[in-house]
Tab-separated table of C-alpha atoms in Angstrom:
chain	number	residue	atom	x	y	z
A	1	MET	CA	-29.194	-41.318	1.398
A	2	HIS	CA	-25.504	-41.823	2.110
A	3	SER	CA	-24.211	-43.579	5.210
A	4	LYS	CA	-20.680	-44.157	6.412
A	5	LEU	CA	-19.583	-47.651	7.279
A	6	ASP	CA	-20.139	-48.440	10.936
A	7	LYS	CA	-16.638	-48.618	12.407
A	8	THR	CA	-17.488	-50.813	15.378
A	9	PRO	CA	-17.078	-54.261	13.719
A	10	ILE	CA	-13.694	-53.334	12.233
A	11	PRO	CA	-10.894	-54.945	14.229
A	12	ASN	CA	-8.158	-52.845	15.805
A	13	ASN	CA	-5.581	-52.833	13.038
A	14	LYS	CA	-2.567	-52.796	15.328
A	15	ALA	CA	-3.779	-55.917	17.101
A	16	VAL	CA	-3.739	-58.013	13.950
A	17	LEU	CA	-0.397	-56.953	12.516
A	18	ARG	CA	2.001	-59.822	11.947
A	19	ASP	CA	5.156	-57.743	11.926
A	20	LYS	CA	8.090	-58.881	14.064
A	21	ASN	CA	8.535	-55.329	15.359
A	22	PRO	CA	5.109	-53.790	16.070
A	23	SER	CA	6.643	-50.547	17.297
A	24	ALA	CA	8.028	-50.010	13.784
A	25	SER	CA	4.545	-50.475	12.306
A	26	SER	CA	2.923	-47.400	13.840
A	27	LYS	CA	2.887	-45.417	10.601
A	28	ALA	CA	-0.044	-45.879	8.263
A	29	VAL	CA	-0.018	-46.100	4.483
A	30	LEU	CA	-3.048	-44.301	3.053
A	31	ILE	CA	-4.361	-46.072	-0.045
A	32	SER	CA	-6.767	-44.064	-2.178
A	33	GLY	CA	-8.414	-45.921	-5.037
A	34	SER	CA	-11.107	-48.290	-6.206
A	35	ILE	CA	-12.746	-51.082	-4.217
A	36	ALA	CA	-14.585	-53.206	-6.739
A	37	PHE	CA	-15.895	-56.541	-7.943
A	38	ASP	CA	-14.608	-58.259	-11.078
A	39	PHE	CA	-17.031	-60.514	-12.962
A	40	ILE	CA	-15.128	-62.846	-15.282
A	41	LEU	CA	-17.267	-64.461	-18.006
A	42	LEU	CA	-15.842	-67.032	-20.412
A	43	PHE	CA	-17.290	-67.348	-23.910
A	44	ASP	CA	-16.546	-70.717	-25.520
A	45	GLY	CA	-16.084	-69.310	-28.991
A	46	LYS	CA	-14.523	-66.457	-30.973
A	47	PHE	CA	-15.996	-62.965	-31.042
A	48	LYS	CA	-14.934	-62.529	-34.671
A	49	ASP	CA	-17.225	-65.389	-35.737
A	50	HIS	CA	-20.271	-63.480	-34.458
A	51	ILE	CA	-19.439	-59.891	-35.343
A	52	LEU	CA	-19.993	-59.002	-38.998
A	53	PRO	CA	-17.705	-56.142	-40.097
A	54	ASP	CA	-20.246	-54.783	-42.594
A	55	ARG	CA	-22.925	-54.636	-39.856
A	56	ILE	CA	-20.837	-53.012	-37.144
A	57	HIS	CA	-22.960	-49.837	-37.357
A	58	MET	CA	-25.998	-51.806	-36.128
A	59	LEU	CA	-24.371	-54.238	-33.738
A	60	ASN	CA	-26.722	-56.520	-31.815
A	61	VAL	CA	-25.039	-59.665	-30.505
A	62	ALA	CA	-25.323	-61.914	-27.464
A	63	PHE	CA	-22.694	-64.311	-26.137
A	64	LEU	CA	-23.547	-67.349	-24.064
A	65	THR	CA	-21.131	-67.440	-21.103
A	66	PRO	CA	-21.754	-70.613	-19.087
A	67	GLN	CA	-18.704	-69.918	-16.870
A	68	LEU	CA	-18.837	-67.016	-14.438
A	69	GLN	CA	-16.491	-66.030	-11.626
A	70	ARG	CA	-16.788	-63.113	-9.243
A	71	GLN	CA	-13.565	-61.931	-7.660
A	72	ASP	CA	-12.893	-59.262	-5.065
A	73	GLY	CA	-10.920	-56.493	-6.720
A	74	GLY	CA	-10.283	-52.799	-7.100
A	75	CYS	CA	-6.766	-51.359	-7.196
A	76	ALA	CA	-6.799	-49.891	-3.685
A	77	ALA	CA	-8.174	-53.039	-2.061
A	78	ASN	CA	-5.683	-55.216	-3.949
A	79	ILE	CA	-2.762	-53.022	-2.877
A	80	ALA	CA	-3.976	-53.014	0.728
A	81	TYR	CA	-4.283	-56.808	0.739
A	82	THR	CA	-0.590	-57.403	0.041
A	83	LEU	CA	0.580	-54.580	2.306
A	84	ALA	CA	-1.515	-55.867	5.219
A	85	LYS	CA	-0.433	-59.462	4.630
A	86	LEU	CA	3.179	-58.316	4.909
A	87	GLY	CA	2.325	-56.799	8.282
A	88	GLY	CA	1.870	-53.130	7.399
A	89	TRP	CA	-0.844	-50.694	8.392
A	90	ALA	CA	-2.989	-50.238	5.287
A	91	ARG	CA	-5.768	-47.661	5.576
A	92	LEU	CA	-8.172	-47.663	2.641
A	93	LEU	CA	-9.740	-44.464	1.298
A	94	GLY	CA	-12.624	-45.343	-0.978
A	95	SER	CA	-16.351	-45.777	-1.481
A	96	VAL	CA	-18.448	-48.922	-1.857
A	97	GLY	CA	-22.119	-49.578	-2.374
A	98	GLN	CA	-24.887	-51.514	-0.686
A	99	ASP	CA	-23.557	-54.816	-2.071
A	100	ALA	CA	-20.169	-54.717	-0.318
A	101	THR	CA	-20.942	-55.700	3.273
A	102	ASP	CA	-19.415	-59.177	3.000
A	103	TYR	CA	-16.468	-57.817	1.042
A	104	LEU	CA	-15.743	-55.273	3.776
A	105	ALA	CA	-15.817	-58.043	6.363
A	106	ARG	CA	-13.205	-59.976	4.359
A	107	LEU	CA	-10.983	-56.911	4.046
A	108	ALA	CA	-11.239	-56.313	7.781
A	109	SER	CA	-10.286	-59.936	8.453
A	110	TYR	CA	-6.967	-59.296	6.659
A	111	GLY	CA	-6.195	-56.503	9.101
A	112	ILE	CA	-6.969	-53.684	6.672
A	113	ASP	CA	-8.057	-50.423	8.308
A	114	LEU	CA	-11.488	-49.449	6.944
A	115	GLY	CA	-11.935	-46.292	8.994
A	116	SER	CA	-11.941	-44.157	5.844
A	117	VAL	CA	-14.197	-46.324	3.689
A	118	GLN	CA	-17.726	-45.069	3.166
A	119	GLN	CA	-20.563	-47.423	2.286
A	120	LEU	CA	-23.372	-45.802	0.314
A	121	THR	CA	-26.877	-47.215	0.480
A	122	ASP	CA	-28.194	-45.786	-2.788
A	123	CYS	CA	-25.830	-47.365	-5.313
A	124	TYR	CA	-23.736	-50.408	-6.116
A	125	SER	CA	-20.003	-50.815	-5.765
A	126	ALA	CA	-17.765	-50.383	-8.790
A	127	GLN	CA	-17.735	-53.503	-10.934
A	128	ALA	CA	-16.169	-54.739	-14.130
A	129	PHE	CA	-17.848	-57.294	-16.395
A	130	ILE	CA	-15.126	-58.919	-18.485
A	131	THR	CA	-16.065	-61.365	-21.234
A	132	THR	CA	-13.156	-63.331	-22.699
A	133	ASP	CA	-13.256	-65.536	-25.793
A	134	THR	CA	-11.073	-68.534	-26.657
A	135	GLU	CA	-8.483	-66.268	-28.333
A	136	ALA	CA	-8.094	-64.165	-25.164
A	137	ASN	CA	-9.923	-61.218	-26.725
A	138	GLN	CA	-11.907	-59.274	-24.159
A	139	ILE	CA	-14.984	-57.093	-24.083
A	140	THR	CA	-15.308	-55.178	-20.826
A	141	ALA	CA	-18.089	-53.083	-19.363
A	142	PHE	CA	-17.218	-51.052	-16.255
A	143	HIS	CA	-19.761	-49.577	-13.869
A	144	PRO	CA	-18.117	-47.007	-11.532
A	145	GLY	CA	-20.994	-46.909	-9.039
A	146	ALA	CA	-19.933	-45.696	-5.599
A	147	MET	CA	-16.405	-45.007	-6.852
A	148	ASN	CA	-17.668	-41.780	-8.437
A	149	LYS	CA	-18.444	-40.438	-4.954
A	150	ALA	CA	-15.074	-41.206	-3.388
A	151	HIS	CA	-14.177	-37.507	-3.489
A	152	GLU	CA	-16.703	-36.971	-0.673
A	153	LEU	CA	-14.322	-38.672	1.779
A	154	ASP	CA	-12.571	-36.486	4.335
A	155	VAL	CA	-8.910	-37.288	3.693
A	156	ARG	CA	-7.778	-34.863	6.389
A	157	GLN	CA	-9.699	-36.851	8.995
A	158	ALA	CA	-7.922	-40.007	7.898
A	159	MET	CA	-4.604	-38.314	8.587
A	160	ILE	CA	-5.789	-37.162	12.004
A	161	ASP	CA	-7.026	-40.661	12.873
A	162	CYS	CA	-3.708	-42.244	11.895
A	163	LYS	CA	-1.617	-39.538	13.606
A	164	SER	CA	1.449	-40.575	11.630
A	165	CYS	CA	1.388	-41.467	7.919
A	166	ALA	CA	4.447	-42.974	6.258
A	167	TRP	CA	3.234	-42.878	2.662
A	168	GLY	CA	0.159	-42.516	0.534
A	169	ILE	CA	-0.818	-43.646	-2.942
A	170	VAL	CA	-3.377	-42.233	-5.351
A	171	ALA	CA	-4.447	-45.213	-7.448
A	172	PRO	CA	-7.218	-45.378	-10.106
A	173	ASN	CA	-10.466	-44.024	-8.677
A	174	GLY	CA	-13.097	-41.468	-9.603
A	175	LYS	CA	-11.361	-38.574	-11.368
A	176	GLN	CA	-12.355	-35.950	-8.813
A	177	ALA	CA	-11.237	-38.192	-5.948
A	178	MET	CA	-7.811	-38.665	-7.545
A	179	ILE	CA	-7.391	-34.905	-7.937
A	180	GLU	CA	-8.611	-34.003	-4.449
A	181	HIS	CA	-6.788	-36.794	-2.606
A	182	ALA	CA	-3.506	-35.922	-4.329
A	183	ALA	CA	-3.925	-32.277	-3.307
A	184	ALA	CA	-4.769	-33.269	0.279
A	185	PHE	CA	-1.692	-35.520	0.590
A	186	ALA	CA	0.569	-32.786	-0.794
A	187	GLN	CA	-0.903	-30.091	1.451
A	188	ALA	CA	-0.456	-32.284	4.536
A	189	GLY	CA	3.122	-33.155	3.593
A	190	VAL	CA	2.404	-36.880	3.230
A	191	PRO	CA	4.730	-38.327	0.561
A	192	PHE	CA	2.707	-40.183	-2.042
A	193	ILE	CA	2.890	-42.224	-5.206
A	194	PHE	CA	0.754	-41.190	-8.156
A	195	ASP	CA	-0.459	-44.353	-9.901
A	196	PRO	CA	-2.896	-43.308	-12.667
A	197	GLY	CA	-3.096	-46.791	-14.253
A	198	GLN	CA	-6.230	-47.358	-16.282
A	199	GLY	CA	-7.429	-43.913	-15.199
A	200	LEU	CA	-4.907	-42.221	-17.500
A	201	PRO	CA	-7.369	-41.567	-20.354
A	202	MET	CA	-9.514	-39.435	-18.019
A	203	PHE	CA	-6.826	-36.761	-17.720
A	204	SER	CA	-5.461	-34.171	-20.096
A	205	GLY	CA	-1.730	-33.634	-20.373
A	206	GLU	CA	-2.008	-30.424	-18.337
A	207	GLU	CA	-3.915	-32.209	-15.553
A	208	LEU	CA	-1.343	-35.003	-15.454
A	209	LEU	CA	1.508	-32.499	-15.181
A	210	SER	CA	-0.229	-30.819	-12.236
A	211	LEU	CA	-0.645	-34.151	-10.430
A	212	ILE	CA	2.949	-35.188	-11.133
A	213	LYS	CA	4.219	-31.926	-9.612
A	214	LEU	CA	2.327	-32.748	-6.398
A	215	ALA	CA	3.569	-36.347	-6.183
A	216	ASP	CA	6.828	-37.701	-4.801
A	217	ALA	CA	6.905	-40.762	-7.045
A	218	LEU	CA	5.214	-42.245	-10.072
A	219	ILE	CA	4.679	-45.938	-10.844
A	220	LEU	CA	3.558	-47.014	-14.320
A	221	ASN	CA	3.808	-50.026	-16.569
A	222	ASP	CA	5.632	-49.517	-19.849
A	223	TYR	CA	2.438	-48.991	-21.873
A	224	GLU	CA	1.109	-46.434	-19.391
A	225	ALA	CA	4.491	-44.684	-19.372
A	226	SER	CA	4.372	-44.320	-23.159
A	227	MET	CA	0.833	-42.941	-22.990
A	228	LEU	CA	1.731	-40.484	-20.230
A	229	MET	CA	4.810	-39.243	-22.077
A	230	GLN	CA	2.722	-38.728	-25.200
A	231	LYS	CA	0.108	-36.758	-23.259
A	232	THR	CA	2.582	-34.598	-21.320
A	233	GLY	CA	5.316	-34.217	-23.941
A	234	LEU	CA	7.952	-35.253	-21.370
A	235	ASP	CA	10.447	-38.072	-21.807
A	236	GLU	CA	11.609	-40.395	-19.011
A	237	ALA	CA	14.425	-38.131	-17.860
A	238	ALA	CA	12.181	-35.061	-17.775
A	239	LEU	CA	9.505	-36.949	-15.840
A	240	ALA	CA	12.061	-38.221	-13.344
A	241	SER	CA	13.389	-34.696	-12.779
A	242	GLU	CA	9.983	-33.747	-11.336
A	243	LEU	CA	9.993	-36.647	-8.853
A	244	LYS	CA	11.994	-38.391	-6.170
A	245	ALA	CA	11.485	-41.662	-8.034
A	246	LEU	CA	10.018	-42.861	-11.325
A	247	VAL	CA	9.313	-46.593	-11.590
A	248	ILE	CA	8.408	-48.265	-14.886
A	249	THR	CA	7.451	-51.932	-14.719
A	250	ARG	CA	7.977	-54.135	-17.769
A	251	GLY	CA	6.634	-57.540	-16.813
A	252	ALA	CA	9.087	-60.353	-17.447
A	253	GLU	CA	11.730	-57.791	-18.440
A	254	GLY	CA	11.873	-56.381	-14.917
A	255	SER	CA	11.604	-52.764	-13.753
A	256	ARG	CA	13.435	-49.512	-14.379
A	257	LEU	CA	14.041	-47.088	-11.498
A	258	LEU	CA	14.986	-43.475	-12.229
A	259	GLU	CA	16.108	-41.781	-9.029
A	260	GLN	CA	18.286	-38.713	-8.453
A	261	GLY	CA	19.809	-38.873	-11.909
A	262	ARG	CA	20.481	-42.615	-11.720
A	263	VAL	CA	18.865	-45.302	-13.879
A	264	ILE	CA	18.746	-48.714	-12.202
A	265	GLU	CA	17.514	-51.843	-13.953
A	266	ILE	CA	16.009	-54.447	-11.610
A	267	LYS	CA	15.486	-57.897	-13.060
A	268	ALA	CA	12.183	-59.727	-12.777
A	269	ALA	CA	11.798	-62.593	-10.324
A	270	PRO	CA	10.833	-65.889	-11.946
A	271	ALA	CA	7.337	-67.175	-11.250
A	272	GLN	CA	7.027	-70.786	-10.137
A	273	GLN	CA	3.789	-71.041	-12.094
A	274	VAL	CA	1.676	-68.649	-14.144
A	275	VAL	CA	-2.035	-68.887	-13.383
A	276	ASP	CA	-3.488	-65.382	-13.511
A	277	PRO	CA	-1.757	-62.003	-14.014
A	278	THR	CA	-4.730	-60.053	-12.628
A	279	GLY	CA	-3.556	-57.900	-9.735
A	280	CYS	CA	0.190	-58.506	-10.136
A	281	GLY	CA	0.832	-54.780	-10.452
A	282	ASP	CA	-1.182	-54.117	-7.312
A	283	ALA	CA	0.750	-56.780	-5.362
A	284	PHE	CA	3.938	-55.077	-6.569
A	285	ARG	CA	2.713	-51.691	-5.317
A	286	GLY	CA	1.559	-53.058	-1.965
A	287	ALA	CA	5.001	-54.529	-1.338
A	288	VAL	CA	6.787	-51.362	-2.503
A	289	LEU	CA	4.722	-49.264	-0.098
A	290	TYR	CA	5.386	-51.681	2.758
A	291	ALA	CA	9.145	-51.388	2.196
A	292	LEU	CA	8.973	-47.593	1.909
A	293	SER	CA	6.998	-47.429	5.177
A	294	LYS	CA	10.001	-49.203	6.746
A	295	ALA	CA	12.330	-46.496	5.376
A	296	CYS	CA	13.943	-48.912	2.908
A	297	SER	CA	15.575	-47.694	-0.295
A	298	TRP	CA	13.612	-47.520	-3.526
A	299	GLU	CA	15.794	-50.231	-4.984
A	300	ASP	CA	15.003	-52.652	-2.163
A	301	ALA	CA	11.330	-51.665	-2.257
A	302	ILE	CA	11.165	-52.614	-5.945
A	303	ARG	CA	12.935	-55.896	-5.249
A	304	LEU	CA	10.286	-56.775	-2.670
A	305	GLY	CA	7.560	-55.721	-5.101
A	306	THR	CA	9.076	-57.914	-7.799
A	307	ILE	CA	8.948	-60.955	-5.520
A	308	LEU	CA	5.334	-60.366	-4.456
A	309	GLY	CA	4.293	-59.902	-8.078
A	310	ALA	CA	5.888	-63.258	-8.933
A	311	ILE	CA	4.073	-64.917	-6.032
A	312	LYS	CA	0.701	-63.428	-6.991
A	313	VAL	CA	0.805	-64.603	-10.606
A	314	GLY	CA	0.630	-68.194	-9.363
A	315	TYR	CA	-2.887	-67.718	-7.964
A	316	ALA	CA	-6.247	-66.832	-9.499
A	317	GLY	CA	-7.728	-63.529	-8.425
A	318	ALA	CA	-6.053	-60.450	-6.987
A	319	GLN	CA	-6.560	-61.262	-3.288
A	320	ASN	CA	-5.955	-64.993	-2.976
A	321	HIS	CA	-2.160	-65.291	-2.876
A	322	PRO	CA	-0.523	-66.241	0.431
A	323	VAL	CA	2.215	-64.013	1.855
A	324	ASP	CA	4.646	-66.127	3.841
A	325	ARG	CA	7.674	-64.264	5.199
A	326	HIS	CA	9.876	-67.380	5.044
A	327	GLU	CA	8.977	-67.864	1.366
A	328	VAL	CA	9.624	-64.194	0.626
A	329	ARG	CA	13.055	-64.404	2.280
A	330	ARG	CA	13.864	-67.609	0.374
A	331	ARG	CA	12.983	-66.049	-2.968
A	332	TRP	CA	14.920	-62.875	-2.151
A	333	SER	CA	18.025	-64.883	-1.288
A	334	GLU	CA	17.667	-67.016	-4.411
A	335	HIS	CA	17.094	-64.100	-6.747
A	336	PHE	CA	18.863	-61.075	-5.233
A	337	GLY	CA	21.366	-62.628	-2.829
A	338	ASP	CA	21.753	-62.508	0.954
A	339	ASN	CA	21.314	-58.756	1.227
A	340	MET	CA	17.702	-58.471	2.366
A	341	PRO	CA	17.285	-55.506	4.740
A	342	GLU	CA	16.589	-56.447	8.325
A	343	GLU	CA	13.447	-54.280	8.263
A	344	LEU	CA	11.902	-56.614	5.681
A	345	ARG	CA	12.837	-59.945	7.240
């Protein structure tokens, strides 16, 4: 039996916003994607010492992993975390299982709107089990769980509840949810970013082209961009011609923005320390969406995303980095100069 999350314990989102100008924060950002747990297991050895190449056809191995961490994760929840911490109205669209009650309480405490999250009582939340050896090789098992039923959400009701939606994003989720949520955003006239991420292999080139035609913008890392171009047969310029903006992130090499025939290179912001890259791309997207919801330019939105990505990498986990407006302004001034838009200060 399926049951929707009881909305009564969720705090009024507008009451917890930290924005200097609450009247400018009345537009919601709808974030469709996964809400998941990440289990990080550390194997104190090398996989290659225990996997025999001539016995790979009958593999049967076990790795002792005395270290285990469980982190809150999922692309949509990670994006919403940074956006809400900046002071924006982040409304999640996703599904969780019976094991997510405490997680939902934490998300609500950040000021994230959970009015369009459904909690299912007959399954578990999506979860990734990631085993890493001493050479940073990884073996991952992913259980989609409730994520596979995210397409059952009523996206139109979310738009009615929010009255005014600035932007949306379709991040990695169940395949059917990604298709249906993209169509719903486009039909309602809500501008949205298509962010296929690790969900790219699920789609054919024809399906990707259909989703790109519905979207206003596309954000990919450089590897994902190469994969998408291979699948669709389009190069960067052709992709950009279908969109208002194409953003390709390249880690320490910065980001490339293709917009209205222009190509703008935006340098990366230096990290003060590198602890954990998990969730850096989601922090980037949360900040970009916050800036876009304030009607900032794409260039300034990417600058803000670059700074939040550099802040996040200094902390373990995808939802543990602090977002201090004074620190963000300091880094902007240091890296990009004294040209930070007033809407972002």
